[in-house]
Amino acid sequence: MNAPTNLVYERPEGFTDTPTHYCPGCTHGVAHRLIAEVLEEMELIPKTIGVAPVGCSVFAYNYFDTDFVEAPHGRAPAMATGIKRVLPDRIVFTYQGDGDLASIGMGEIVHAAARGENITVIFINNANYGMTGGQMAPTTLPGMKTTSSPNGRDVETQGYPIRMAEMLSTLEGVGYCVRRSLHDPKNIRLAKKAIRMAFETQARGLGFSMVELLSTCPTNWGMTPVASLKFVEEHMVPAYPLGDYKVSDAIKQVKI
Amino acid sequence: MPKELWKGNEAIAEAAVRAGLQAYFGYPITPQTEILEYLSRRMPELGRAFVQAESELGAINMVYGAACTGARVMSTSSSPGVSLMMEGLSYIAGTEVPAVLVNVMRGGPGLGNIAPAQSDYNQAVHGGGHGDYPRIVLAPSSVQEAIDLMGLSFDLAEKYRMICMVILDGSIGQMMEPAEMPEMKPIVDRNFDWATNGAINRERRILSSIYIDPPAEEVANLRLGKRWREVQANEVRYKEYYLDDAEFVIVGFGTAGRVALSAVRAARTEGIKVGLLRPITVSPYPYQVIDQLAGRVSGFLVTEMNMGQMFDDVRLAVRGRVPVEFYGRTGGVVPFPDEILAEIRRIAAGQWTTDRDPRDAWQARMVSVLER
Ligand SMILES: Cc1ncc(C[n+]2csc(CCOP(=O)(O)OP(=O)(O)O)c2C)c(N)n1
Ligand code: SF4
Ligand SMILES: [Mg+2]
C-alpha cells in the first residue's frame, strides 16, 4: 500500500503490527507507544529485552518488536536483574502495574532499586487491579470505590495509598525517578521525555530508573474515557504530585 | 586432579563454577549458606554474576531471567527457602528454560531445624509448584558424587530444557571428604535458538509460560510429557551393591542409602544375603530396576530420613508382588547403621509385615521414640 503523502501518524518501529487488547480509552496503549517511540529514537530496539508483568499488560510482549519475557506477578524486577547481570550491554526494562509493583512485588522493586540495578521500570499507576476486575490496589485513593472496597477505601481498615516514586527516590541506587501523567497531550509529551531520560540513564549506566505514569482504567472506574482523564487530573494528580523525585547530577547534564 | 579435602557445600559451589556457571543468585539459609558465601568471592573473581537476593522469591526469579538468556545459572537453598521458590520453579518449567536448583534439605515442616533430612523428596519429585510439569532430580550420597552430579545437572537441564534439582541433606553439605574436582571448563556461548538475549540480526523472541488458549496449553503439556518420556528412557541412574545374590534388597537414596550400605556390609559379615539399590536419579525414578528385582527377591526394605515418601515409589514398582518394609528417621534425625541392621536381621529371620500397612507397623515400632 502506498503511504499517503500527508501521513502524520504511523506505527513506530518499536511496535509489531498487532492490535492491542486494551479497552477503548485505556492509557496503557499510550504508555506503550511512548516506549516504542523512545526505543526507536535511541536506536535501541535490537538491544532491548522487555519484561512483561501480570496485569492488563501481561501481553505487552505481543506489541513491542523486541525480545520479551513474561514474569510471575510482581517479580519482573528480579527477572530483569537476572537478565541484566548476564547481559550488561543490553537494555532491559520492566513494564508493571500498581498491583504488580506496589503490592505483591514490593520486595523485588525496592531491592532492585536499592541495588542500583541498571534497569528501567515503567510503572502504570491506575489506582486499581485492572485485570482481575477492579479490586483495591495499594494506590487506590481514600474513599475510592472498587469491587473490594465497595463503600470506598476506608483508610482505618484498608490503609493509605503508597507513593512509589517518592519512596524509591530515597534510595541511593536510584539514578532517575519521576512521576508523570497521561491525562492530556502536554503531559503525554512530558511523559515521553521522562521515558527517554530513564532509558538514557540506563544507557549511561547511571543506576536504576523509573517513570511512574498516572493512568486510567475507564472500564473498572465505570467512567467514559474522557471522564477518566478528568478524574486523573482532578483526583489522582493532587494525591500523586507530578515531579522529578530524583535525577542524578550526571543525567541532569544530558540534553536531548 | 589430585584428591583434596572438600566441604560438601563448597565442593558443590566450585564444581558448578568449573562446569561453567555464569550466574548465581541465592539467599542465606542453613545448612547451605557456605555455597552462597563461597560464590560471593569466587564468581566476582572470575568476572561472573553473583547477587545475594532479597529473598528466595527474588533469587529464583533472577535465575528465571538469566535462564531466559541461555546462561548457565543456578540457585541453592534449603527446605523453607525452596518452598518459596516453588512459584518460580513452575514458571521456569512452563517456559521450558534450563536451570539448576540445589536443595540442601533440613528437618521440617515449618521452620523445623537445621539438621539433615530428606523430607522434601515429595516436593522435589512429585510436587512443589503448580501445574503439570516434569523435573529431573539428582540425589548424591557423598561429596564426590555431589561434585560429579553438578556438571551433569547443567548438561541435563540444557539438553531437555528442564529444571534439574540436586537434593542432598545437610550432612553431605557440611561434611568434609577427600574428593577430586574436575578441570575448569571454559564458558561457551551455546547460542540456543530460543534465548531472549537481544534480537540483534535475527527475529525477535518471546519467552513466556502463558498459553491462554486451553488447547495450546494442552499441547505444551503434552510436549513436556513427550520430552519427559525421553528423560525416563535415557537418564535413569542408580547404584547397585551386592545385588547379584541378594535375597532381599534395601532401597535408600542419599545419606540414608549411604548409612544403609554400612548396615548391608555388617549384615553380609553375618552371612545375611541382603543387597542395596541406591537411586541417583530419584526423578526419573528407577522403577524398572525395582520392577525386575521384585520378580526374583523375597522383598524390600526402604530406608529414608522422612516419614516414608520414596516408599510409595518403591511400592508402585513392586505392585504388591513381594512385601515392602519401611524404616525411617525424621525431623532431622539420621539413622545409625545399627538401627538398619536390626531391621535387616528381623527381615532375615522371616518376620515380614504381612498383617497391615508396613508404614503403620513402622509407626507402631517408633512408639519408643514418640514416648521418650
Ligand atoms: C501470584 C498471583 N496472584 C494473583 C494473581 C491474579 N492477578 C492477575 S493480575 C492482578 C492484578 C494486576 O493489577 P495491576 O498490577 O495494577 O495491573 P493492571 O491490570 O491494573 O494494569 C492479579 C491480582 C496472579 N496472576 N498471580
Ligand atoms: S481493565 Fe482497565 S487497565 Fe485494563 S485494559 Fe481495560 S481500561 Fe485498561
Ligand atoms: Mg493497576
XYZ file of C-alpha atoms and ligand atoms in Angstrom:
663
model
C 0.000 0.000 0.000
C 1.329 3.449 -0.849
C 1.626 5.710 2.153
C -0.422 8.863 1.812
C 1.727 11.951 1.235
C 0.265 13.717 4.264
C 0.911 10.854 6.723
C 1.164 12.371 10.198
C 0.754 9.357 12.463
C 2.100 5.880 11.961
C 3.119 2.830 13.898
C 6.567 3.327 15.469
C 9.241 0.809 14.502
C 9.303 -0.436 18.060
C 5.808 -1.890 17.579
C 4.683 -5.061 15.894
C 1.626 -4.875 13.662
C -0.709 -6.284 16.315
C -3.911 -4.624 17.535
C -3.803 -4.325 21.330
C -6.329 -5.958 23.642
C -6.722 -2.858 25.833
C -10.155 -1.351 26.477
C -11.096 1.749 24.498
C -9.661 4.854 26.134
C -7.215 2.961 28.346
C -3.884 4.768 28.673
C -1.846 1.516 28.728
C -1.777 1.916 24.947
C -0.428 5.464 25.201
C 2.348 4.354 27.543
C 3.256 1.519 25.154
C 3.521 3.905 22.239
C 5.786 6.301 24.119
C 8.178 3.473 24.996
C 8.214 2.230 21.398
C 8.945 5.736 20.094
C 11.788 6.253 22.572
C 13.380 2.875 21.746
C 13.176 3.741 18.063
C 14.652 7.221 18.537
C 17.510 5.878 20.637
C 18.057 3.010 18.141
C 17.793 0.502 20.954
C 15.236 -1.927 19.517
C 17.598 -4.850 18.732
C 19.423 -4.415 22.036
C 16.343 -4.356 24.209
C 14.786 -7.117 26.287
C 11.428 -6.278 27.879
C 9.893 -7.908 30.930
C 6.087 -8.039 30.959
C 4.149 -8.200 34.247
C 0.979 -9.932 35.362
C -1.851 -7.446 34.954
C -3.666 -5.966 31.986
C -0.291 -5.519 30.269
C 0.551 -9.215 30.582
C 0.518 -9.440 26.784
C 2.804 -6.413 26.320
C 5.202 -8.853 24.681
C 2.892 -9.140 21.697
C 3.183 -5.453 20.875
C 6.841 -4.478 21.182
C 9.180 -5.531 18.423
C 11.925 -6.551 20.858
C 12.825 -9.712 22.722
C 10.465 -10.159 25.651
C 9.926 -12.379 28.657
C 6.872 -12.632 30.883
C 7.379 -12.556 34.651
C 5.375 -14.034 37.529
C 3.169 -11.446 39.295
C 5.429 -8.803 40.847
C 8.727 -10.477 40.024
C 9.650 -8.523 36.898
C 12.448 -6.533 38.623
C 14.068 -9.789 39.783
C 13.847 -11.294 36.293
C 15.225 -8.078 34.828
C 18.092 -8.283 37.330
C 18.908 -11.803 36.173
C 18.921 -10.736 32.522
C 20.898 -7.534 33.019
C 23.545 -9.187 35.197
C 24.430 -11.688 32.493
C 23.938 -9.250 29.592
C 25.087 -5.875 30.949
C 25.330 -4.308 27.489
C 21.662 -4.938 26.678
C 18.815 -2.576 27.572
C 16.378 -4.202 29.988
C 13.061 -2.717 31.021
C 10.069 -3.840 33.017
C 6.514 -2.641 32.499
C 4.420 -3.047 35.648
C 1.046 -2.138 37.096
C 0.458 -0.863 40.618
C -0.803 -4.179 41.981
C 2.197 -5.878 40.418
C 4.815 -3.374 41.540
C 3.456 -1.799 44.732
C 1.728 -4.802 46.294
C 2.872 -8.333 45.524
C 6.169 -7.171 44.016
C 7.122 -4.598 46.648
C 10.123 -6.605 47.802
C 11.500 -7.089 44.308
C 11.143 -3.444 43.232
C 12.617 -1.935 46.399
C 15.657 -4.176 46.325
C 16.256 -3.804 42.601
C 16.264 -0.036 43.196
C 18.429 -0.308 46.304
C 20.985 -2.419 44.449
C 21.045 0.220 41.761
C 20.188 -2.358 39.117
C 20.814 -0.697 35.816
C 17.311 -1.332 34.517
C 14.357 0.872 33.572
C 10.916 0.471 35.105
C 7.749 1.881 33.562
C 5.172 1.903 36.349
C 1.494 2.250 35.447
C -0.489 3.618 38.379
C -4.194 3.255 37.611
C -5.296 3.021 41.231
C -6.753 -0.466 40.898
C -6.237 -4.044 39.814
C -7.470 -3.702 36.268
C -7.043 -7.224 35.028
C -8.878 -9.013 37.803
C -11.873 -6.694 37.525
C -11.084 -3.580 39.529
C -10.180 -4.550 43.090
C -8.485 -2.177 45.507
C -4.770 -1.640 44.909
C -2.223 -0.152 47.321
C -2.586 3.010 45.213
C -6.389 3.257 45.401
C -7.356 6.731 46.646
C -9.003 7.106 50.073
C -12.755 6.853 49.619
C -12.421 5.414 46.114
C -14.912 2.642 45.349
C -13.566 -0.621 43.950
C -15.001 -4.133 43.846
C -13.160 -4.971 47.085
C -13.755 -1.591 48.748
C -17.426 -1.277 47.810
C -18.060 1.550 50.271
C -14.936 3.401 49.277
C -11.425 2.730 50.582
C -11.636 3.132 54.339
C -8.178 4.151 55.471
C -8.935 2.991 59.032
C -9.170 -0.625 57.963
C -7.662 -0.629 54.467
C -4.726 1.657 54.942
C -3.341 4.532 52.928
C -2.046 4.840 49.366
C 1.625 4.169 48.706
C 3.609 6.775 46.788
C 6.208 4.714 44.992
C 8.148 7.459 43.211
C 8.690 9.325 46.484
C 9.609 6.142 48.339
C 12.112 4.809 45.836
C 13.733 8.217 45.373
C 15.177 7.920 48.897
C 17.401 5.041 47.746
C 20.975 5.732 46.714
C 20.924 3.145 43.934
C 18.331 5.190 42.046
C 19.591 7.369 39.195
C 16.287 8.659 37.883
C 12.839 8.557 39.451
C 9.930 10.765 38.378
C 6.153 10.838 38.169
C 4.239 11.938 35.089
C 0.635 11.684 33.930
C -1.051 10.577 30.710
C -4.211 12.674 31.008
C -3.599 15.254 28.246
C -1.282 15.901 25.277
C 1.029 18.229 27.181
C 1.504 15.704 29.964
C 1.924 12.896 27.451
C 4.779 14.870 25.848
C 6.380 15.324 29.266
C 5.897 11.624 29.972
C 7.706 10.735 26.762
C 10.616 12.957 27.655
C 10.824 11.277 31.063
C 10.802 7.816 29.480
C 13.629 8.970 27.240
C 15.622 10.191 30.245
C 15.009 6.911 32.046
C 16.454 4.915 29.126
C 19.298 7.467 28.831
C 20.033 6.754 32.500
C 20.292 3.059 31.800
C 22.285 3.505 28.582
C 24.830 5.530 30.559
C 24.995 3.027 33.425
C 23.724 5.563 35.948
C 21.642 3.148 38.011
C 18.012 2.286 38.498
C 15.460 4.394 36.627
C 11.696 4.531 36.995
C 8.908 6.574 35.467
C 5.593 6.366 37.324
C 2.715 7.167 34.994
C -0.726 8.145 36.283
C -3.024 6.158 34.080
C -6.715 5.478 33.504
C -8.908 2.414 33.815
C -12.218 3.575 32.341
C -13.679 0.069 32.393
C -13.265 -0.591 36.102
C -13.671 3.001 37.178
C -17.068 2.902 35.418
C -16.366 6.121 33.533
C -16.119 7.213 29.937
C -12.574 7.620 28.649
C -12.954 11.409 28.787
C -14.311 11.365 32.339
C -11.423 9.118 33.401
C -8.877 11.580 32.030
C -10.593 14.266 34.049
C -10.532 12.010 37.128
C -6.779 11.645 36.765
C -6.340 15.405 36.515
C -8.695 16.283 39.363
C -8.155 13.444 41.838
C -5.037 11.452 41.008
C -2.641 14.348 40.363
C -3.367 16.023 43.727
C -2.837 12.716 45.548
C 0.209 11.763 43.453
C 2.040 15.018 42.713
C 3.860 15.082 39.391
C 7.540 15.865 39.540
C 11.162 14.825 39.481
C 11.815 12.970 42.719
C 15.370 12.057 41.910
C 17.503 12.999 38.946
C 21.198 12.233 39.328
C 23.600 15.053 38.517
C 25.025 13.169 35.551
C 21.594 12.798 33.958
C 20.795 16.480 34.553
C 23.600 17.295 32.093
C 22.066 15.179 29.339
C 20.454 17.266 26.627
C 18.141 15.606 24.161
C 43.387 -33.669 39.503
C 44.602 -34.978 42.893
C 42.160 -35.577 45.713
C 41.735 -32.746 48.181
C 39.697 -32.366 51.330
C 36.447 -30.612 50.404
C 33.473 -29.495 52.455
C 30.294 -30.610 50.676
C 28.772 -27.189 50.189
C 31.978 -25.586 48.949
C 32.623 -28.552 46.683
C 29.195 -28.066 45.092
C 29.948 -24.382 44.553
C 33.346 -24.996 42.968
C 32.043 -27.870 40.859
C 29.331 -25.577 39.481
C 31.932 -22.910 38.719
C 34.058 -25.449 36.862
C 31.025 -26.626 34.924
C 30.729 -23.105 33.531
C 28.300 -21.449 35.940
C 27.731 -17.922 34.596
C 25.386 -16.536 37.227
C 24.408 -17.391 40.787
C 21.545 -15.931 42.799
C 20.853 -17.008 46.368
C 19.777 -16.170 49.876
C 21.356 -17.323 53.147
C 19.847 -20.338 54.874
C 21.494 -23.060 56.930
C 22.712 -25.679 56.050
C 23.586 -24.419 52.541
C 24.924 -20.919 53.268
C 28.530 -21.877 52.526
C 27.588 -22.235 48.852
C 26.421 -18.608 48.745
C 29.433 -17.410 50.735
C 31.897 -19.317 48.585
C 30.391 -17.994 45.367
C 30.236 -14.423 46.685
C 34.020 -14.483 46.459
C 34.568 -16.886 43.575
C 32.125 -15.533 40.980
C 33.256 -11.862 41.002
C 36.877 -13.044 40.936
C 36.073 -14.707 37.594
C 34.003 -11.785 36.334
C 30.765 -13.775 36.610
C 27.428 -12.668 38.034
C 26.632 -13.068 41.724
C 23.723 -11.464 43.563
C 22.608 -12.055 47.128
C 18.900 -11.630 46.523
C 16.350 -10.034 48.853
C 14.584 -13.383 49.298
C 14.285 -16.775 47.696
C 11.461 -15.311 45.599
C 13.906 -12.760 44.284
C 16.631 -15.361 43.813
C 14.565 -17.818 41.769
C 13.206 -15.069 39.546
C 16.718 -13.776 38.911
C 17.560 -17.352 37.940
C 14.497 -17.331 35.669
C 15.595 -14.106 33.963
C 19.182 -15.266 33.469
C 17.977 -18.684 32.271
C 15.926 -16.954 29.560
C 19.165 -15.541 28.111
C 20.601 -19.062 27.816
C 23.227 -18.566 30.535
C 24.282 -21.400 32.864
C 22.618 -20.365 36.076
C 21.776 -21.825 39.456
C 20.468 -21.118 42.893
C 20.854 -23.077 46.080
C 18.766 -23.114 49.213
C 17.383 -25.307 51.954
C 13.860 -26.552 52.607
C 11.962 -23.390 53.759
C 13.714 -21.353 51.069
C 12.967 -23.931 48.395
C 9.280 -23.766 49.350
C 9.382 -20.062 48.491
C 10.958 -20.879 45.148
C 8.152 -23.147 44.010
C 6.330 -20.348 42.181
C 9.417 -19.545 40.134
C 10.145 -23.208 39.511
C 6.728 -23.701 37.968
C 7.227 -20.690 35.684
C 10.695 -21.881 34.671
C 9.221 -25.282 33.855
C 6.320 -23.739 31.944
C 8.688 -21.545 29.922
C 10.941 -24.530 29.156
C 14.201 -22.873 30.122
C 17.034 -24.772 31.812
C 18.024 -24.042 35.408
C 19.723 -25.836 38.279
C 18.492 -25.679 41.871
C 20.245 -27.342 44.797
C 18.242 -28.143 47.941
C 20.367 -28.978 50.991
C 17.428 -30.362 52.940
C 16.800 -29.821 56.650
C 14.293 -31.021 59.226
C 10.724 -29.821 58.825
C 7.866 -28.999 58.410
C 7.807 -25.276 59.121
C 10.997 -23.722 60.343
C 11.872 -27.171 61.704
C 15.582 -27.281 62.386
C 18.900 -27.216 60.593
C 19.707 -30.914 60.904
C 19.968 -33.287 57.907
C 16.686 -34.591 56.465
C 15.158 -35.966 53.270
C 11.631 -34.777 53.849
C 11.420 -32.669 50.682
C 11.527 -35.771 48.472
C 7.878 -35.490 47.511
C 8.129 -31.742 46.932
C 11.078 -32.245 44.590
C 9.989 -35.423 42.838
C 6.199 -35.292 42.779
C 5.011 -31.846 43.677
C 6.090 -28.398 44.612
C 4.971 -25.816 42.126
C 1.579 -25.677 40.450
C 0.710 -27.251 37.132
C 1.744 -30.369 35.251
C 5.480 -30.285 34.919
C 8.319 -32.772 34.946
C 11.679 -32.148 36.541
C 14.935 -34.033 36.862
C 16.092 -34.670 40.437
C 19.537 -35.995 41.352
C 20.437 -37.281 44.815
C 24.143 -37.630 45.656
C 25.312 -39.584 48.695
C 28.866 -38.266 49.037
C 30.880 -35.135 48.393
C 32.494 -36.726 45.344
C 29.156 -37.710 43.887
C 27.797 -34.220 44.535
C 30.730 -32.791 42.560
C 30.173 -35.202 39.686
C 26.432 -34.545 39.565
C 26.809 -30.754 39.403
C 28.310 -30.910 35.912
C 25.687 -33.436 34.849
C 22.873 -31.272 36.222
C 23.652 -28.404 33.840
C 24.029 -30.736 30.874
C 20.696 -32.423 31.571
C 18.876 -29.145 32.240
C 20.057 -27.750 28.900
C 19.576 -30.937 26.916
C 15.948 -31.255 27.972
C 15.167 -27.549 28.635
C 14.081 -28.560 32.089
C 14.711 -27.856 35.739
C 17.357 -30.059 37.265
C 17.266 -30.196 41.039
C 20.020 -31.662 43.163
C 18.738 -32.769 46.549
C 21.037 -33.686 49.382
C 20.809 -33.395 53.105
C 22.713 -31.123 55.427
C 25.178 -33.819 56.437
C 26.601 -34.054 52.904
C 26.617 -30.267 52.681
C 28.538 -29.970 55.919
C 30.867 -32.984 55.866
C 34.486 -32.915 54.703
C 35.686 -35.703 52.455
C 38.566 -36.250 50.084
C 37.316 -35.614 46.587
C 38.580 -34.872 43.103
C 37.470 -31.739 41.279
C 37.046 -31.765 37.503
C 39.085 -29.430 35.298
C 37.775 -25.909 34.794
C 35.548 -25.855 31.705
C 35.573 -22.703 29.597
C 32.355 -20.696 29.340
C 30.847 -21.310 25.930
C 28.086 -19.407 24.218
C 25.629 -22.184 23.461
C 23.667 -19.974 21.101
C 20.317 -21.525 21.928
C 17.704 -20.807 19.280
C 15.192 -19.876 21.968
C 17.225 -17.497 24.142
C 15.984 -13.926 24.646
C 19.335 -12.169 24.545
C 18.539 -9.273 22.234
C 17.175 -9.502 18.665
C 20.421 -8.482 17.010
C 20.362 -9.637 13.359
C 17.551 -12.068 13.957
C 13.774 -12.216 14.510
C 12.654 -11.226 17.974
C 11.829 -13.941 20.512
C 9.329 -14.238 23.332
C 9.638 -16.490 26.364
C 6.518 -16.951 28.431
C 4.633 -19.624 30.337
C 1.266 -18.338 29.123
C -0.969 -20.421 26.879
C -4.232 -18.547 27.256
C -5.948 -20.933 24.869
C -6.510 -24.239 26.752
C -5.858 -26.466 23.712
C -2.496 -24.714 23.286
C -1.663 -25.321 26.955
C -2.586 -28.952 26.467
C -0.217 -29.161 23.512
C 2.533 -27.577 25.615
C 1.949 -30.019 28.470
C 1.939 -32.983 26.109
C 5.172 -31.702 24.580
C 6.727 -31.587 28.051
C 5.351 -35.064 28.685
C 6.922 -36.379 25.495
C 10.279 -34.917 26.448
C 9.903 -36.427 29.900
C 9.480 -39.872 28.376
C 12.828 -39.374 26.646
C 14.353 -38.488 30.003
C 12.829 -41.620 31.534
C 14.192 -43.775 28.736
C 17.718 -42.350 28.774
C 18.660 -40.792 32.070
C 17.823 -43.208 34.904
C 20.873 -43.593 37.123
C 21.346 -45.733 40.221
C 23.972 -47.740 42.013
C 23.729 -51.419 42.940
C 25.531 -53.061 45.858
C 25.584 -56.829 46.499
C 22.520 -57.399 44.338
C 23.797 -60.472 42.464
C 22.931 -62.991 45.136
C 20.662 -60.798 47.296
C 17.621 -62.479 48.803
C 16.127 -59.137 49.755
C 17.000 -55.558 48.919
C 17.264 -52.262 50.739
C 16.362 -49.124 48.770
C 17.702 -45.815 50.018
C 18.919 -42.573 48.415
C 21.492 -40.014 49.533
C 22.667 -40.261 53.108
C 20.041 -42.876 54.036
C 21.441 -45.036 51.221
C 24.938 -44.489 52.493
C 24.042 -45.442 56.067
C 22.190 -48.468 54.703
C 25.353 -49.552 52.884
C 27.220 -49.761 56.197
C 24.369 -51.859 57.571
C 24.402 -54.115 54.496
C 28.147 -54.660 54.840
C 27.725 -55.568 58.503
C 24.858 -57.940 57.645
C 26.991 -59.620 54.983
C 29.643 -60.460 57.623
C 26.830 -62.259 59.452
C 26.028 -64.217 56.295
C 22.779 -62.373 55.539
C 22.261 -62.131 51.791
C 20.987 -58.565 51.549
C 21.702 -56.032 48.785
C 21.253 -52.306 48.295
C 19.813 -50.252 45.472
C 20.657 -46.560 45.695
C 18.746 -44.399 43.201
C 20.865 -41.478 41.954
C 18.125 -40.035 39.785
C 15.082 -40.000 42.044
C 13.313 -38.377 39.105
C 13.265 -40.157 36.665
C 12.895 -42.953 39.201
C 14.426 -46.401 38.578
C 11.016 -48.099 38.560
C 12.098 -50.684 36.001
C 15.073 -51.853 38.052
C 12.858 -52.378 41.085
C 10.216 -53.999 38.908
C 12.750 -56.572 37.712
C 14.182 -57.147 41.192
C 10.662 -57.731 42.507
C 10.494 -60.786 40.257
C 13.409 -62.503 41.974
C 13.838 -61.294 45.562
C 11.705 -62.025 48.608
C 11.071 -58.367 49.487
C 12.355 -54.831 50.021
C 13.203 -52.537 52.890
C 13.013 -48.817 52.156
C 15.104 -46.570 54.394
C 14.674 -42.806 54.347
C 15.177 -39.748 56.509
C 11.489 -38.881 56.359
C 8.109 -40.451 57.118
C 8.188 -42.704 54.052
C 7.994 -40.677 50.852
C 10.075 -42.636 48.339
C 8.473 -45.679 49.937
C 5.405 -45.064 47.759
C 7.505 -45.111 44.592
C 9.051 -48.438 45.542
C 5.604 -49.881 46.235
C 4.429 -48.588 42.883
C 7.209 -50.523 41.164
C 6.737 -53.674 43.251
C 2.965 -53.770 42.676
C 2.258 -55.955 45.692
C 4.228 -58.962 44.445
C 6.518 -59.112 47.489
C 6.497 -57.306 50.863
C 7.972 -53.819 51.114
C 9.035 -52.717 54.596
C 9.806 -49.198 55.728
C 12.294 -47.835 58.200
C 12.774 -44.093 58.588
C 14.004 -41.441 60.939
C 12.560 -37.983 60.549
C 12.735 -34.386 61.722
C 16.494 -34.079 61.265
C 17.448 -37.383 62.915
C 19.937 -39.516 60.975
C 19.607 -43.294 61.432
C 22.587 -45.269 62.713
C 23.704 -48.318 60.727
C 22.822 -50.448 63.787
C 19.168 -49.453 63.550
C 19.016 -50.563 59.940
C 20.984 -53.688 60.764
C 18.342 -54.578 63.370
C 15.665 -54.248 60.658
C 17.755 -56.423 58.324
C 18.063 -59.107 60.992
C 14.331 -59.032 61.675
C 13.590 -59.498 57.989
C 16.305 -62.169 57.585
C 14.521 -64.064 60.358
C 11.432 -64.064 58.136
C 9.435 -61.529 60.119
C 7.919 -59.622 57.183
C 4.973 -57.380 57.953
C 2.045 -59.033 56.251
C -0.881 -58.204 58.518
C -1.011 -54.438 57.956
C 0.464 -51.471 56.109
C 4.228 -51.638 56.721
C 4.308 -47.897 57.370
C 1.735 -48.346 60.137
C 3.858 -51.145 61.558
C 6.910 -48.891 61.496
C 4.953 -46.078 63.170
C 3.962 -48.560 65.907
C 7.591 -49.641 66.379
C 8.550 -45.966 66.728
C 6.397 -45.714 69.850
C 9.555 -45.838 71.968
C 10.749 -42.645 70.263
C 7.343 -40.977 70.460
C 7.037 -41.572 74.194
C 10.575 -40.618 75.040
C 0.546 -14.889 42.332
C -0.649 -14.286 41.705
N -1.600 -13.726 42.480
C -2.675 -13.165 41.905
C -2.832 -13.148 40.544
C -4.087 -12.533 39.937
N -3.845 -11.244 39.317
C -3.685 -11.112 37.998
S -3.494 -9.548 37.506
C -3.664 -8.961 39.080
C -3.658 -7.504 39.407
C -2.945 -6.663 38.431
O -3.148 -5.334 38.740
P -2.095 -4.235 38.323
O -0.722 -4.701 38.578
O -2.487 -2.970 38.997
O -2.249 -4.137 36.733
P -3.414 -3.531 35.863
O -4.224 -4.692 35.400
O -4.203 -2.580 36.723
O -2.716 -2.835 34.745
C -3.855 -10.018 39.962
C -4.076 -9.850 41.410
C -1.818 -13.761 39.776
N -1.880 -13.818 38.439
N -0.740 -14.296 40.372
S -9.351 -3.097 32.520
Fe -8.665 -1.010 32.852
S -6.419 -1.091 32.807
Fe -7.204 -2.984 31.900
S -7.268 -2.581 29.697
Fe -9.296 -2.140 30.495
S -9.226 0.028 30.992
Fe -7.121 -0.626 30.720
Mg -3.389 -1.303 38.181
